[in-house]
Amino acid sequence: MNERRFAAAALLSGVLFGAGLVVSGMVQPTKVIRFLDFTGDWDPSLALVMGAALFVHVLAQVVLRGRSAPWLAPRFVLPARRDIDGKLIVGAALFGVGWGVGGLCPGPALVASAHLATDALVFSLAMAAGMLLVGRLESRSALLGGS
Amino acid sequence: MFTPWSALAGGSLIGLAASVLLMANGRVAGISGMLGGIVVPARGEVAWRAVFLVGLLLGGLVMTWLWPGQVGSSPRPLPLVAVAGLLVGVGTRLGNGCTSGHGVCGIARRSPRSLVATVVFMATGAIAVWAMRSLGSVT
């Protein structure tokens, strides 16, 4: 595997993603909140963001059909689980609440943090702490033989 | 304000980004997993994630320079922003994904997990916004 090309592709993907987030309006918490405000002053813009992203990405899936490996790596590394468990639902529920309250999700929070915006930095630090906390609990429960 | 064209353009860029990462690198462009895999290091998968995130920050900065005014701040007081961040960190880790990981990449792969997760976080997001509005918070 060509490490440099692999890294270059990851960098390109990141740049496109960051640019896309800004263009889409996802880095505007009030816009996110107005999108989630279905019963109030609804701004449907973010539905178009997701729709367009899905449309383009589904096309990529079609192009990839039948391929056993990506272009620059020996294999795909994709989430394998298909089951729906309590952790998924609770996790998604908590994420949704945080997103609706703050108006930020991980990508936009990081993009805004690059501007050294106080709210984004606070959000991002707390987010990292939350991830670390769950990560610690996960490894502890694995050590104890839990799931 | 309804902004269909920038929404479509931005969404297309996001979709393209995810497509590049999948087609070239064979990975999923889920930002919570991207960050999570660095915060709680996933062996062998840290370096490319760090490169991606550097790209994310760069792309965001350059685009903001080209188009100022597309980045805004949270309308909530800082303590609430911290709580929100914590919930997002905990929730995305527990649920293994966020708007990009589940909402875009997962649904595109027709993952039932991602479909369910997306419906759930959209619903609780809407409920949270409604609750905040009922409590007098107006954006």
JSON list of C-alpha atoms in Angstrom, two decimals, chain A residues 27-103:
[
{"chain": "A", "resi": 27, "resn": "VAL", "atom": "CA", "xyz": [-21.59, 25.31, 10.92]},
{"chain": "A", "resi": 28, "resn": "GLN", "atom": "CA", "xyz": [-24.40, 27.70, 11.81]},
{"chain": "A", "resi": 29, "resn": "PRO", "atom": "CA", "xyz": [-26.00, 26.40, 15.02]},
{"chain": "A", "resi": 30, "resn": "THR", "atom": "CA", "xyz": [-29.06, 28.63, 14.64]},
{"chain": "A", "resi": 31, "resn": "LYS", "atom": "CA", "xyz": [-29.65, 27.15, 11.19]},
{"chain": "A", "resi": 32, "resn": "VAL", "atom": "CA", "xyz": [-29.36, 23.61, 12.56]},
{"chain": "A", "resi": 33, "resn": "ILE", "atom": "CA", "xyz": [-31.78, 24.47, 15.34]},
{"chain": "A", "resi": 34, "resn": "ARG", "atom": "CA", "xyz": [-34.24, 25.95, 12.86]},
{"chain": "A", "resi": 35, "resn": "PHE", "atom": "CA", "xyz": [-34.00, 22.75, 10.82]},
{"chain": "A", "resi": 36, "resn": "LEU", "atom": "CA", "xyz": [-34.86, 20.68, 13.89]},
{"chain": "A", "resi": 37, "resn": "ASP", "atom": "CA", "xyz": [-37.64, 23.12, 14.76]},
{"chain": "A", "resi": 38, "resn": "PHE", "atom": "CA", "xyz": [-40.24, 21.17, 12.80]},
{"chain": "A", "resi": 39, "resn": "THR", "atom": "CA", "xyz": [-43.20, 22.66, 14.65]},
{"chain": "A", "resi": 40, "resn": "GLY", "atom": "CA", "xyz": [-41.87, 26.18, 14.65]},
{"chain": "A", "resi": 41, "resn": "ASP", "atom": "CA", "xyz": [-40.09, 28.44, 12.19]},
{"chain": "A", "resi": 42, "resn": "TRP", "atom": "CA", "xyz": [-38.85, 25.53, 10.05]},
{"chain": "A", "resi": 43, "resn": "ASP", "atom": "CA", "xyz": [-35.83, 25.89, 7.78]},
{"chain": "A", "resi": 44, "resn": "PRO", "atom": "CA", "xyz": [-35.65, 22.76, 5.59]},
{"chain": "A", "resi": 45, "resn": "SER", "atom": "CA", "xyz": [-32.21, 23.59, 4.17]},
{"chain": "A", "resi": 46, "resn": "LEU", "atom": "CA", "xyz": [-30.34, 20.86, 6.02]},
{"chain": "A", "resi": 47, "resn": "ALA", "atom": "CA", "xyz": [-32.68, 18.23, 4.58]},
{"chain": "A", "resi": 48, "resn": "LEU", "atom": "CA", "xyz": [-31.27, 19.24, 1.20]},
{"chain": "A", "resi": 49, "resn": "VAL", "atom": "CA", "xyz": [-27.75, 18.97, 2.59]},
{"chain": "A", "resi": 50, "resn": "MET", "atom": "CA", "xyz": [-28.32, 15.39, 3.62]},
{"chain": "A", "resi": 51, "resn": "GLY", "atom": "CA", "xyz": [-30.24, 14.62, 0.46]},
{"chain": "A", "resi": 52, "resn": "ALA", "atom": "CA", "xyz": [-27.46, 15.88, -1.80]},
{"chain": "A", "resi": 53, "resn": "ALA", "atom": "CA", "xyz": [-24.78, 14.13, 0.23]},
{"chain": "A", "resi": 54, "resn": "LEU", "atom": "CA", "xyz": [-26.72, 10.87, 0.07]},
{"chain": "A", "resi": 55, "resn": "PHE", "atom": "CA", "xyz": [-27.32, 11.22, -3.66]},
{"chain": "A", "resi": 56, "resn": "VAL", "atom": "CA", "xyz": [-23.62, 11.69, -4.43]},
{"chain": "A", "resi": 57, "resn": "HIS", "atom": "CA", "xyz": [-22.51, 9.02, -2.00]},
{"chain": "A", "resi": 58, "resn": "VAL", "atom": "CA", "xyz": [-24.99, 6.44, -3.29]},
{"chain": "A", "resi": 59, "resn": "LEU", "atom": "CA", "xyz": [-23.58, 7.05, -6.78]},
{"chain": "A", "resi": 60, "resn": "ALA", "atom": "CA", "xyz": [-20.13, 6.22, -5.40]},
{"chain": "A", "resi": 61, "resn": "GLN", "atom": "CA", "xyz": [-21.51, 3.00, -3.93]},
{"chain": "A", "resi": 62, "resn": "VAL", "atom": "CA", "xyz": [-22.83, 2.06, -7.37]},
{"chain": "A", "resi": 63, "resn": "VAL", "atom": "CA", "xyz": [-19.44, 2.77, -8.95]},
{"chain": "A", "resi": 64, "resn": "LEU", "atom": "CA", "xyz": [-17.82, 0.58, -6.30]},
{"chain": "A", "resi": 65, "resn": "ARG", "atom": "CA", "xyz": [-20.20, -2.33, -6.74]},
{"chain": "A", "resi": 66, "resn": "GLY", "atom": "CA", "xyz": [-18.40, -5.62, -7.13]},
{"chain": "A", "resi": 67, "resn": "ARG", "atom": "CA", "xyz": [-15.03, -4.24, -6.12]},
{"chain": "A", "resi": 68, "resn": "SER", "atom": "CA", "xyz": [-13.33, -6.30, -3.45]},
{"chain": "A", "resi": 69, "resn": "ALA", "atom": "CA", "xyz": [-10.93, -3.54, -2.44]},
{"chain": "A", "resi": 70, "resn": "PRO", "atom": "CA", "xyz": [-10.68, 0.26, -2.55]},
{"chain": "A", "resi": 71, "resn": "TRP", "atom": "CA", "xyz": [-8.21, 1.95, -4.87]},
{"chain": "A", "resi": 72, "resn": "LEU", "atom": "CA", "xyz": [-5.43, 2.71, -2.41]},
{"chain": "A", "resi": 73, "resn": "ALA", "atom": "CA", "xyz": [-5.81, 0.13, 0.34]},
{"chain": "A", "resi": 74, "resn": "PRO", "atom": "CA", "xyz": [-5.84, -3.66, 0.46]},
{"chain": "A", "resi": 75, "resn": "ARG", "atom": "CA", "xyz": [-9.39, -3.86, 1.84]},
{"chain": "A", "resi": 76, "resn": "PHE", "atom": "CA", "xyz": [-12.46, -1.97, 2.96]},
{"chain": "A", "resi": 77, "resn": "VAL", "atom": "CA", "xyz": [-12.73, -1.25, 6.68]},
{"chain": "A", "resi": 78, "resn": "LEU", "atom": "CA", "xyz": [-16.44, -0.76, 7.20]},
{"chain": "A", "resi": 79, "resn": "PRO", "atom": "CA", "xyz": [-18.80, -1.16, 10.16]},
{"chain": "A", "resi": 80, "resn": "ALA", "atom": "CA", "xyz": [-19.99, -4.75, 10.05]},
{"chain": "A", "resi": 81, "resn": "ARG", "atom": "CA", "xyz": [-22.81, -4.72, 12.58]},
{"chain": "A", "resi": 82, "resn": "ARG", "atom": "CA", "xyz": [-26.36, -4.84, 11.31]},
{"chain": "A", "resi": 83, "resn": "ASP", "atom": "CA", "xyz": [-28.16, -5.39, 14.63]},
{"chain": "A", "resi": 84, "resn": "ILE", "atom": "CA", "xyz": [-30.09, -2.69, 16.44]},
{"chain": "A", "resi": 85, "resn": "ASP", "atom": "CA", "xyz": [-29.46, -2.69, 20.17]},
{"chain": "A", "resi": 86, "resn": "GLY", "atom": "CA", "xyz": [-30.19, -0.53, 23.17]},
{"chain": "A", "resi": 87, "resn": "LYS", "atom": "CA", "xyz": [-26.79, 1.13, 23.05]},
{"chain": "A", "resi": 88, "resn": "LEU", "atom": "CA", "xyz": [-27.42, 2.32, 19.52]},
{"chain": "A", "resi": 89, "resn": "ILE", "atom": "CA", "xyz": [-30.79, 3.81, 20.39]},
{"chain": "A", "resi": 90, "resn": "VAL", "atom": "CA", "xyz": [-29.67, 5.40, 23.62]},
{"chain": "A", "resi": 91, "resn": "GLY", "atom": "CA", "xyz": [-26.54, 6.72, 21.94]},
{"chain": "A", "resi": 92, "resn": "ALA", "atom": "CA", "xyz": [-28.44, 8.18, 19.02]},
{"chain": "A", "resi": 93, "resn": "ALA", "atom": "CA", "xyz": [-31.03, 9.65, 21.38]},
{"chain": "A", "resi": 94, "resn": "LEU", "atom": "CA", "xyz": [-28.38, 11.37, 23.51]},
{"chain": "A", "resi": 95, "resn": "PHE", "atom": "CA", "xyz": [-26.54, 12.62, 20.44]},
{"chain": "A", "resi": 96, "resn": "GLY", "atom": "CA", "xyz": [-29.77, 14.07, 19.09]},
{"chain": "A", "resi": 97, "resn": "VAL", "atom": "CA", "xyz": [-30.45, 15.92, 22.31]},
{"chain": "A", "resi": 98, "resn": "GLY", "atom": "CA", "xyz": [-26.94, 17.36, 22.36]},
{"chain": "A", "resi": 99, "resn": "TRP", "atom": "CA", "xyz": [-27.25, 18.35, 18.71]},
{"chain": "A", "resi": 100, "resn": "GLY", "atom": "CA", "xyz": [-30.61, 20.02, 19.25]},
{"chain": "A", "resi": 101, "resn": "VAL", "atom": "CA", "xyz": [-29.48, 21.86, 22.36]},
{"chain": "A", "resi": 102, "resn": "GLY", "atom": "CA", "xyz": [-26.12, 23.03, 21.08]},
{"chain": "A", "resi": 103, "resn": "GLY", "atom": "CA", "xyz": [-26.83, 23.20, 17.36]}
]
